[in-house]
Amino acid sequence: MPVPSPEAVVTVDTRRPSGRLDDDVYGHFLESAFFGNIDGGVFDEGSPLSVTEPCLLHGVRTDVLALCRELGPGPIRWPGGNFTSAYHWEDGVGPRDERPSRLELAWGGRESNRFGTDEFLAWCEAVGAEPYLVHSARDVDEAVRWIEYTNSARDTTLTARRARNGRAEPWKVRFWGVGNEVYGPWQMGHRTAGQYAAAAREHALFMRLVDPDVKLVGVGIPWRQEEWTRPLLKRAGSLLDYLSLHLYGAGTHLWTGDDYDAVVAQSLYFEREIHAYSQLVTALAHDAGLDRPPALALDEWTMRHLEPAAWPEPRPGDDGGIAPRETTVPDGDPGAVRVNRWSPRTVADALFCAGVFHAIHRTAGLPAPVAMANPVNLVNANGLVVARPGGAVRSAIYPIWYLYRHHTGRTVLPCQVEGPSRTASVVLGDNRGPDGSLLTAPMTVPYLDVSATRADDGSVRVAVVNRHRSAAVRLRLVLDDGATPATARIRDVGADVPGLGAVNTLSAPDTIAVRDLGTVEAADGRWAIPPHSVSVLSL
């Protein structure tokens, strides 16, 4: 006889919402000079797929733009990332042929500056996104003049320069970052906690003098958090709307062959870190006498694909993945590793991303919720959109953003899950011990991860991640006082993939996509949630 599917009971309270999600949690990230984010991705002068008319969008890839617009993106963070620390915005404005070419100090390449402030802001406008500009926080006057250039309506030399460059009206950029990872010695302008607290206060004070309506993101930190955050909130907390938090997962399938279970479980680590920092920021804001704590901006997060550093450098393949190369699987620990930026996204990555969204949803209603999130990256470099000279394709994680952005609600409803789980040593992201091995901690990993929301039309949307690699889980859904829905409109991702190693390519672009199953009846009051899938049930 066939073994029955495991069963889970999910109880949703539709009467007492937990809080409200911000659309900005479905934001994005682009970094200049970074593995095809801009050059060869968003922007590709000379490509037959790019805009040829003389305008601010000249050289922009139209196929990439269309895929980004389809997402309905939230705020897009630019120009970095590490690139930000040495960037001077004035290098990237004015006639393109007159802009300086610079050595790029974050990633070791060359920055042509042919895609700068006006081009990025025009591109955001074209895709329907809000821009989120990040300044190095090394020069207050430069930050102030950047806001004057983009946002001021007054008659000044800089606003006249903006008009000559193609934009008479202010761009009205709302989101601004005050530095990037300033706590790290890898950054130009690295500061101690006290130094950054003073610099952040001065930057924020004068940036707000130019435009009082800007929303400012201060630099938060993923380690030694109280030591960094306490002086920052004491000195500058009243002037900051957000604190950033950067978290990275770690996948090893490029040499281990199968890391599915390890990848999908790492959203639990993210949730632990997010909630811990939220609680700390709330407590420190109270100690600093602030009226409210800053919200959190998870403005860098992703699952990194690691590989042995001894392998030949990866190169982009024409079909969307890695170009062919000779590699040898190591016998045991590979020693030094690096991030492969051209490795295609997988089903495991998709489920991990959905789990991170659920973790973000569960911060709604907290004093310091995650109010903005920006994965690394939007285009290329393991991103949502993969661009090659021959075209562009949605990666395996693109459908997750589309599904949650367009088919979940913004009012979060409490839900309780009683169902099967496993105990595992969960990888604690891309964090390593003294011997170089990835750190782990024992955790209980539920097979079903559920987030319930109410949409603006009043319907209830139940998003369900089934982490089990091979078994469906029967879901019985209970609302409020015991009502069990009989039907649901179901959309899912991953249920029909040919294997856990499946990816999207230019030649097979829809292997992993949102499938609309239509209205599905609950058999005996239950729906079978397929293995390795993400489903959204609309009631």
Coordinates of C-alpha atoms in Angstrom, one line a residue:
M1 CA 0.0 0.0 0.0
P2 CA 1.3 3.5 -0.7
V3 CA 2.6 5.5 2.3
P4 CA 0.2 8.4 3.1
S5 CA 1.6 11.9 2.8
P6 CA 2.5 13.6 6.1
E7 CA -0.2 16.0 7.2
A8 CA -0.1 19.6 8.7
V9 CA -2.8 21.7 10.2
V10 CA -2.5 25.4 9.7
T11 CA -4.7 27.7 11.8
V12 CA -5.1 31.3 10.5
D13 CA -6.6 34.1 12.6
T14 CA -8.1 36.6 10.2
R15 CA -9.6 38.8 12.9
R16 CA -6.5 40.1 14.7
P17 CA -3.8 41.1 12.1
S18 CA -0.1 41.1 13.2
G19 CA 0.8 44.2 11.3
R20 CA 1.2 45.7 7.9
L21 CA 3.9 44.9 5.4
D22 CA 5.6 47.6 3.3
D23 CA 5.8 47.0 -0.5
D24 CA 9.5 48.0 -0.1
V25 CA 10.3 44.5 1.2
Y26 CA 10.2 43.4 -2.4
G27 CA 13.0 45.8 -3.4
H28 CA 16.1 45.1 -5.4
F29 CA 19.8 45.9 -5.7
L30 CA 22.2 46.8 -8.5
E31 CA 26.0 47.5 -8.2
S32 CA 28.2 49.2 -10.8
A33 CA 31.2 47.3 -12.1
F34 CA 29.9 44.1 -10.5
F35 CA 29.7 40.9 -12.6
G36 CA 27.3 42.2 -15.2
N37 CA 24.8 44.1 -13.1
I38 CA 25.1 47.2 -15.2
D39 CA 27.6 46.7 -18.1
G40 CA 26.4 43.7 -20.0
G41 CA 23.2 43.6 -18.0
V42 CA 21.0 46.7 -17.6
F43 CA 23.2 48.7 -20.0
D44 CA 24.9 47.4 -23.1
E45 CA 25.8 50.0 -25.7
G46 CA 26.1 48.6 -29.2
S47 CA 23.8 45.6 -28.5
P48 CA 21.0 45.2 -31.0
L49 CA 18.8 44.6 -28.0
S50 CA 19.5 48.1 -26.6
V51 CA 17.8 51.5 -27.0
T52 CA 19.4 53.4 -29.9
E53 CA 17.6 56.7 -29.7
P54 CA 19.6 59.6 -28.2
C55 CA 18.1 59.9 -24.7
L56 CA 18.9 59.1 -21.1
L57 CA 18.0 55.4 -21.8
H58 CA 20.4 55.2 -24.8
G59 CA 22.3 51.9 -24.5
V60 CA 19.7 50.3 -22.1
R61 CA 18.8 46.7 -22.8
T62 CA 15.1 46.7 -23.7
D63 CA 14.6 42.9 -22.9
V64 CA 16.1 43.4 -19.4
L65 CA 14.1 46.5 -18.8
A66 CA 10.9 44.6 -19.7
L67 CA 11.6 41.7 -17.3
C68 CA 12.4 44.1 -14.5
R69 CA 9.2 46.1 -15.1
E70 CA 7.2 42.9 -15.0
L71 CA 8.3 42.3 -11.5
G72 CA 6.7 45.6 -10.2
P73 CA 9.9 46.3 -8.4
G74 CA 10.2 48.3 -5.1
P75 CA 13.2 50.5 -4.3
I76 CA 16.4 49.6 -6.2
R77 CA 19.7 50.2 -4.4
W78 CA 22.5 51.7 -6.4
P79 CA 25.5 52.2 -7.1
G80 CA 26.5 49.6 -4.4
G81 CA 27.5 47.8 -2.3
N82 CA 31.3 48.0 -1.9
F83 CA 31.5 50.0 -5.1
T84 CA 29.9 52.9 -3.3
S85 CA 32.9 53.6 -1.0
A86 CA 35.1 55.1 -3.7
Y87 CA 32.4 56.4 -6.0
H88 CA 32.1 60.1 -6.9
W89 CA 28.7 60.9 -8.3
E90 CA 29.9 63.8 -10.4
D91 CA 32.0 61.4 -12.5
G92 CA 28.8 59.9 -13.8
V93 CA 26.9 63.0 -15.0
G94 CA 27.1 65.1 -18.1
P95 CA 28.0 64.2 -21.7
R96 CA 29.0 60.5 -21.7
D97 CA 32.1 61.0 -23.9
E98 CA 33.5 63.5 -21.5
R99 CA 33.1 61.4 -18.3
P100 CA 36.3 60.1 -16.7
S101 CA 37.2 56.4 -16.8
R102 CA 38.5 55.2 -13.4
L103 CA 40.2 52.2 -11.8
E104 CA 37.4 50.5 -9.8
L105 CA 38.7 49.8 -6.3
A106 CA 36.1 47.5 -4.9
W107 CA 36.1 44.7 -7.6
G108 CA 39.4 45.4 -9.4
G109 CA 38.0 46.4 -12.8
R110 CA 37.4 49.7 -14.7
E111 CA 34.5 52.0 -14.3
S112 CA 33.6 53.9 -17.5
N113 CA 30.9 56.1 -15.8
R114 CA 28.8 55.9 -18.9
F115 CA 25.9 54.8 -16.8
G116 CA 25.5 57.3 -14.0
T117 CA 23.0 59.1 -11.8
D118 CA 20.6 60.4 -14.5
E119 CA 20.7 57.1 -16.5
F120 CA 19.9 55.1 -13.4
L121 CA 17.1 57.4 -12.3
A122 CA 15.6 57.4 -15.8
W123 CA 15.9 53.6 -15.9
C124 CA 14.1 53.3 -12.5
E125 CA 11.3 55.5 -13.8
A126 CA 11.0 53.3 -16.9
V127 CA 10.7 50.1 -14.9
G128 CA 8.3 51.7 -12.3
A129 CA 10.8 51.4 -9.4
E130 CA 11.9 53.9 -6.7
P131 CA 15.6 54.7 -6.7
Y132 CA 17.6 54.1 -3.5
L133 CA 20.9 56.0 -3.8
V134 CA 23.8 55.1 -1.5
H135 CA 26.5 57.7 -0.7
S136 CA 30.0 56.7 0.6
A137 CA 29.6 58.9 3.8
R138 CA 33.1 60.1 3.3
D139 CA 32.3 63.7 2.4
V140 CA 29.3 65.6 3.7
D141 CA 29.5 68.3 1.1
E142 CA 29.5 65.7 -1.7
A143 CA 26.4 64.0 -0.2
V144 CA 24.6 67.3 0.1
R145 CA 25.3 68.3 -3.4
W146 CA 24.2 65.0 -4.8
I147 CA 20.8 65.5 -3.2
E148 CA 20.7 69.1 -4.4
Y149 CA 21.4 67.8 -8.0
T150 CA 18.7 65.2 -7.9
N151 CA 16.0 66.7 -5.7
S152 CA 16.2 70.5 -5.5
A153 CA 13.6 72.6 -7.4
R154 CA 15.5 75.9 -6.7
D155 CA 17.6 77.7 -9.3
T156 CA 21.2 76.7 -8.6
T157 CA 24.2 75.8 -10.7
L158 CA 23.7 72.2 -9.9
T159 CA 20.0 72.2 -10.8
A160 CA 20.8 74.0 -14.1
R161 CA 23.4 71.3 -14.8
R162 CA 20.7 68.7 -14.2
A163 CA 18.5 70.4 -16.7
R164 CA 21.3 70.5 -19.3
N165 CA 21.8 66.8 -18.7
G166 CA 18.3 66.0 -19.7
R167 CA 16.1 66.5 -16.6
A168 CA 14.6 69.8 -15.8
E169 CA 12.2 68.7 -13.0
P170 CA 13.6 67.2 -9.7
W171 CA 14.0 63.5 -9.6
K172 CA 12.7 63.4 -6.1
V173 CA 14.8 60.5 -4.8
R174 CA 13.3 59.5 -1.5
F175 CA 15.7 56.8 -0.2
W176 CA 19.4 57.5 0.6
G177 CA 22.0 55.3 2.2
V178 CA 24.5 57.0 4.6
G179 CA 27.4 54.7 3.7
N180 CA 27.9 51.0 3.1
E181 CA 29.4 48.5 5.5
V182 CA 31.6 51.3 7.0
Y183 CA 32.5 48.9 9.8
G184 CA 34.6 46.8 7.4
P185 CA 38.3 47.3 6.7
W186 CA 37.6 46.4 3.1
Q187 CA 35.8 49.7 2.7
M188 CA 37.4 53.0 1.7
G189 CA 36.4 55.2 4.6
H190 CA 36.3 52.5 7.2
R191 CA 35.4 53.9 10.6
T192 CA 35.1 52.8 14.2
A193 CA 31.7 52.8 15.8
G194 CA 32.2 56.2 17.3
Q195 CA 33.6 57.8 14.2
Y196 CA 30.7 56.5 12.0
A197 CA 28.1 57.6 14.6
A198 CA 29.5 61.2 14.4
A199 CA 29.8 61.1 10.6
A200 CA 26.3 59.7 10.1
R201 CA 24.8 62.4 12.3
E202 CA 26.6 65.2 10.3
H203 CA 25.7 63.6 6.9
A204 CA 22.0 63.1 7.9
L205 CA 21.6 66.5 9.4
F206 CA 22.8 68.4 6.3
M207 CA 21.2 66.0 3.8
R208 CA 17.9 66.7 5.5
L209 CA 18.5 70.4 5.2
V210 CA 18.5 70.1 1.4
D211 CA 15.4 67.8 1.4
P212 CA 13.5 67.2 4.7
D213 CA 11.5 64.4 3.1
V214 CA 14.3 62.0 2.4
K215 CA 14.4 58.6 4.1
L216 CA 17.8 57.8 5.4
V217 CA 19.4 54.4 5.9
G218 CA 22.2 54.2 8.4
V219 CA 24.7 51.4 8.5
G220 CA 23.8 48.5 10.8
I221 CA 26.0 45.5 11.4
P222 CA 25.7 41.7 11.5
W223 CA 28.2 41.1 14.3
R224 CA 29.3 42.9 17.5
Q225 CA 26.0 44.6 17.1
E226 CA 25.6 46.4 20.4
E227 CA 29.1 47.8 20.3
W228 CA 28.3 49.4 16.9
T229 CA 24.6 50.2 17.2
R230 CA 24.5 51.8 20.6
P231 CA 26.7 54.9 19.8
L232 CA 25.0 55.2 16.4
L233 CA 21.5 55.4 17.8
K234 CA 22.6 57.7 20.6
R235 CA 24.3 60.2 18.2
A236 CA 22.3 59.9 15.0
G237 CA 19.2 57.7 15.8
S238 CA 16.8 60.6 15.7
L239 CA 17.9 61.4 12.1
L240 CA 17.7 57.8 10.7
D241 CA 14.7 56.0 9.3
Y242 CA 16.3 52.6 8.8
L243 CA 19.4 50.6 9.9
S244 CA 20.8 48.2 7.3
L245 CA 21.4 44.5 7.9
H246 CA 23.4 42.4 5.5
L247 CA 23.0 38.6 5.6
Y248 CA 24.4 35.9 3.2
G249 CA 23.7 32.2 2.9
A250 CA 26.1 29.6 1.7
G251 CA 25.5 26.8 -0.9
T252 CA 28.0 24.2 -1.8
H253 CA 26.3 22.2 -4.6
L254 CA 28.9 23.1 -7.2
W255 CA 31.3 20.6 -5.6
T256 CA 29.2 18.5 -3.2
G257 CA 26.5 17.9 -5.9
D258 CA 23.4 18.1 -3.6
D259 CA 23.0 20.7 -0.9
Y260 CA 19.2 21.1 -1.2
D261 CA 18.4 20.4 2.4
A262 CA 21.1 22.7 3.7
V263 CA 20.1 25.6 1.4
V264 CA 16.3 25.5 2.1
A265 CA 16.9 25.4 5.9
Q266 CA 19.0 28.6 6.0
S267 CA 16.0 30.9 6.0
L268 CA 15.7 29.8 9.7
Y269 CA 19.1 31.3 10.4
F270 CA 18.1 34.5 8.6
E271 CA 14.9 34.7 10.7
R272 CA 16.9 34.2 13.9
E273 CA 19.3 37.0 13.0
I274 CA 16.6 39.4 11.8
H275 CA 14.6 39.1 15.0
A276 CA 17.6 39.3 17.3
Y277 CA 18.7 42.6 15.6
S278 CA 15.2 44.0 15.6
Q279 CA 15.0 43.3 19.4
L280 CA 18.4 44.9 20.0
V281 CA 17.6 48.0 17.9
T282 CA 14.4 48.4 19.8
A283 CA 16.1 48.2 23.2
L284 CA 19.0 50.5 22.3
A285 CA 16.6 53.0 20.8
H286 CA 14.7 53.1 24.1
D287 CA 18.0 53.6 26.0
A288 CA 18.9 56.4 23.6
G289 CA 15.6 58.2 24.4
L290 CA 14.2 57.9 20.8
D291 CA 10.5 58.2 20.2
R292 CA 10.7 55.1 17.9
P293 CA 13.4 52.7 16.7
P294 CA 14.6 52.8 13.1
A295 CA 13.1 50.1 10.9
L296 CA 15.4 47.5 9.4
A297 CA 16.6 47.5 5.8
L298 CA 17.8 44.1 4.7
D299 CA 19.4 45.8 1.8
E300 CA 21.9 43.0 1.0
W301 CA 20.9 39.4 1.2
T302 CA 21.2 36.3 -0.9
M303 CA 22.3 32.7 -1.1
R304 CA 25.9 32.5 -2.3
H305 CA 27.1 29.7 -4.5
L306 CA 30.6 28.7 -3.2
E307 CA 33.2 26.7 -5.1
P308 CA 36.8 25.7 -4.6
A309 CA 39.1 28.6 -5.2
A310 CA 41.5 26.2 -7.0
W311 CA 39.1 25.8 -9.9
P312 CA 39.5 28.0 -13.1
E313 CA 37.7 31.3 -12.8
P314 CA 34.1 31.0 -13.8
R315 CA 32.9 32.8 -16.9
P316 CA 29.4 33.5 -18.1
G317 CA 27.9 30.9 -20.5
D318 CA 26.0 32.0 -23.5
D319 CA 22.9 30.1 -22.5
G320 CA 22.7 31.7 -19.0
G321 CA 24.9 29.6 -16.8
I322 CA 28.6 29.0 -16.5
A323 CA 30.8 28.7 -19.5
P324 CA 32.4 25.2 -19.9
R325 CA 35.6 24.7 -17.9
E326 CA 37.7 21.8 -16.5
T327 CA 37.0 21.2 -12.8
T328 CA 38.0 18.3 -10.5
V329 CA 35.7 17.5 -7.5
P330 CA 37.9 17.7 -4.4
D331 CA 38.3 14.7 -2.1
G332 CA 37.0 16.1 1.1
D333 CA 37.3 19.7 2.2
P334 CA 38.3 21.9 -0.7
G335 CA 40.2 24.4 1.4
A336 CA 39.9 28.0 0.1
V337 CA 36.6 28.8 -1.5
R338 CA 35.1 31.7 -3.5
V339 CA 31.7 32.9 -4.7
N340 CA 30.8 31.8 -8.2
R341 CA 28.8 34.8 -9.5
W342 CA 27.7 33.1 -12.8
S343 CA 26.2 30.0 -11.3
P344 CA 22.5 29.7 -12.2
R345 CA 19.8 29.8 -9.5
T346 CA 18.2 26.6 -8.4
V347 CA 14.9 25.3 -6.9
A348 CA 16.6 25.2 -3.5
D349 CA 17.4 28.9 -3.9
A350 CA 13.8 29.7 -4.7
L351 CA 12.5 27.9 -1.6
F352 CA 15.2 29.6 0.5
C353 CA 14.1 33.1 -0.8
A354 CA 10.4 32.3 0.0
G355 CA 11.4 31.3 3.5
V356 CA 13.2 34.6 3.9
F357 CA 10.1 36.5 2.8
H358 CA 8.1 34.6 5.5
A359 CA 10.7 35.6 8.1
I360 CA 10.3 39.2 7.0
H361 CA 6.5 38.9 7.1
R362 CA 6.7 37.7 10.7
T363 CA 8.4 41.0 11.7
A364 CA 5.3 43.0 10.8
G365 CA 4.0 44.7 13.9
L366 CA 7.3 44.7 15.7
P367 CA 8.7 48.1 16.8
A368 CA 11.6 47.6 14.4
P369 CA 10.2 45.6 11.5
V370 CA 12.0 44.8 8.2
A371 CA 10.5 47.6 6.1
M372 CA 12.8 47.3 3.1
A373 CA 14.8 44.4 1.6
N374 CA 17.0 44.3 -1.5
P375 CA 18.5 41.0 -2.6
V376 CA 21.9 40.7 -4.3
N377 CA 21.3 41.0 -7.3
L378 CA 18.5 42.1 -9.7
V379 CA 20.5 41.5 -12.9
N380 CA 23.2 38.9 -13.4
A381 CA 25.6 37.8 -10.6
N382 CA 23.2 35.1 -9.4
G383 CA 20.4 37.5 -9.8
L384 CA 16.7 37.4 -10.7
V385 CA 17.3 38.4 -14.4
V386 CA 20.1 36.7 -16.4
A387 CA 21.3 38.7 -19.4
R388 CA 23.6 37.4 -22.1
P389 CA 24.4 38.9 -25.5
G390 CA 21.7 36.7 -27.1
G391 CA 18.9 37.6 -24.7
A392 CA 17.6 37.7 -21.2
V393 CA 15.8 35.1 -19.0
R394 CA 14.1 34.9 -15.7
S395 CA 16.2 32.9 -13.2
A396 CA 14.7 30.3 -10.9
I397 CA 14.2 32.9 -8.1
Y398 CA 12.4 35.4 -10.3
P399 CA 9.0 33.6 -10.0
I400 CA 9.2 33.9 -6.2
W401 CA 9.4 37.7 -6.3
Y402 CA 6.6 37.8 -8.9
L403 CA 4.4 35.4 -6.9
Y404 CA 4.9 37.3 -3.6
R405 CA 4.8 40.8 -5.1
H406 CA 1.6 40.2 -7.1
H407 CA -0.3 37.4 -5.3
T408 CA 0.2 37.9 -1.6
G409 CA -1.4 40.6 0.6
R410 CA 0.1 43.3 2.8
T411 CA -1.8 42.7 6.0
V412 CA -0.1 39.9 7.9
L413 CA -2.4 37.4 9.7
P414 CA -1.2 35.2 12.6
C415 CA -1.0 31.6 11.8
Q416 CA 0.0 28.4 13.6
V417 CA 1.5 25.3 12.0
E418 CA 1.3 21.9 13.4
G419 CA 3.1 19.4 11.2
P420 CA 6.1 17.3 10.4
S421 CA 9.7 18.5 10.8
R422 CA 13.2 17.3 11.1
T423 CA 16.2 18.1 13.3
A424 CA 19.3 19.2 11.5
S425 CA 22.5 21.1 11.8
V426 CA 21.6 24.3 10.0
V427 CA 24.3 26.2 8.2
L428 CA 24.6 29.7 9.7
G429 CA 25.0 31.5 6.4
D430 CA 28.4 32.3 5.0
N431 CA 30.1 32.3 8.3
R432 CA 33.2 30.2 9.0
G433 CA 35.1 28.9 11.9
P434 CA 38.9 29.1 12.4
D435 CA 39.4 26.1 10.2
G436 CA 37.4 27.6 7.4
S437 CA 34.5 25.3 7.7
L438 CA 30.9 26.7 7.6
L439 CA 29.4 27.2 11.0
T440 CA 26.2 25.2 11.9
A441 CA 23.8 25.0 14.8
P442 CA 21.1 22.4 15.6
M443 CA 17.6 23.5 14.8
T444 CA 14.2 22.0 14.2
V445 CA 13.3 22.5 10.5
P446 CA 9.6 22.4 9.8
Y447 CA 8.7 20.9 6.4
L448 CA 6.0 23.5 5.9
D449 CA 6.7 27.2 6.3
V450 CA 3.5 29.2 6.1
S451 CA 2.7 33.0 5.9
A452 CA -0.9 34.2 5.8
T453 CA -1.9 37.7 4.6
R454 CA -5.0 39.6 3.6
A455 CA -5.0 41.4 0.3
D456 CA -6.6 44.8 -0.2
D457 CA -9.6 43.2 -1.8
G458 CA -10.3 41.3 1.4
S459 CA -9.2 37.9 0.3
V460 CA -6.9 35.7 2.4
R461 CA -3.7 34.5 0.8
V462 CA -1.8 31.6 2.3
A463 CA 1.8 31.1 1.1
V464 CA 3.2 27.7 1.8
V465 CA 6.8 26.5 1.4
N466 CA 7.1 22.7 1.4
R467 CA 10.8 22.1 2.1
H468 CA 10.5 18.3 1.8
R469 CA 12.6 17.1 -1.1
S470 CA 10.4 14.2 -2.2
A471 CA 7.1 14.0 -0.2
A472 CA 3.9 16.0 -0.6
V473 CA 2.4 17.3 2.7
R474 CA -1.4 17.3 3.1
L475 CA -2.5 20.8 4.3
R476 CA -5.7 21.2 6.3
L477 CA -6.4 24.9 6.6
V478 CA -8.5 26.2 9.6
L479 CA -9.8 29.8 9.8
D480 CA -10.8 31.5 13.0
D481 CA -13.5 29.4 14.7
G482 CA -12.9 26.3 12.7
A483 CA -14.1 27.1 9.2
T484 CA -12.3 25.0 6.6
P485 CA -12.3 26.4 3.1
A486 CA -13.5 24.0 0.4
T487 CA -11.7 25.6 -2.6
A488 CA -8.7 27.8 -3.3
R489 CA -7.1 29.5 -6.3
I490 CA -3.6 28.0 -6.3
R491 CA -0.4 29.3 -7.9
D492 CA 2.8 27.4 -7.4
V493 CA 6.5 27.4 -8.2
G494 CA 8.8 24.3 -8.3
A495 CA 6.2 21.5 -8.1
D496 CA 6.7 20.3 -11.7
V497 CA 10.5 20.7 -12.1
P498 CA 12.2 17.7 -13.7
G499 CA 14.8 17.5 -10.8
L500 CA 16.3 19.5 -8.0
G501 CA 19.1 20.5 -10.2
A502 CA 16.8 22.2 -12.7
V503 CA 17.5 25.8 -13.8
N504 CA 16.2 28.3 -16.3
T505 CA 18.3 29.0 -19.4
L506 CA 17.8 31.0 -22.6
S507 CA 17.0 27.8 -24.4
A508 CA 14.6 26.5 -21.7
P509 CA 13.3 29.7 -20.1
D510 CA 10.2 28.4 -18.3
T511 CA 11.5 25.3 -16.6
I512 CA 10.8 27.0 -13.2
A513 CA 7.9 29.4 -13.4
V514 CA 4.7 30.4 -11.7
R515 CA 2.0 27.9 -12.6
D516 CA -1.7 28.9 -12.2
L517 CA -3.6 25.8 -11.3
G518 CA -6.9 27.6 -11.2
T519 CA -9.5 26.8 -8.5
V520 CA -8.7 23.6 -6.7
E521 CA -11.0 21.7 -4.4
A522 CA -9.8 20.5 -1.1
A523 CA -10.0 16.7 -1.2
D524 CA -11.4 15.6 2.2
G525 CA -10.7 19.1 3.4
R526 CA -7.1 19.0 2.5
W527 CA -4.8 20.1 -0.3
A528 CA -1.6 18.2 -1.2
I529 CA 1.3 20.6 -1.2
P530 CA 3.9 19.2 -3.6
P531 CA 7.5 18.6 -2.5
H532 CA 10.2 21.2 -3.2
S533 CA 7.5 23.8 -4.0
V534 CA 6.1 27.2 -3.0
S535 CA 2.3 27.6 -3.3
V536 CA 0.0 30.6 -2.7
L537 CA -3.6 29.7 -2.0
S538 CA -6.1 32.5 -2.5
L539 CA -9.3 32.1 -0.6

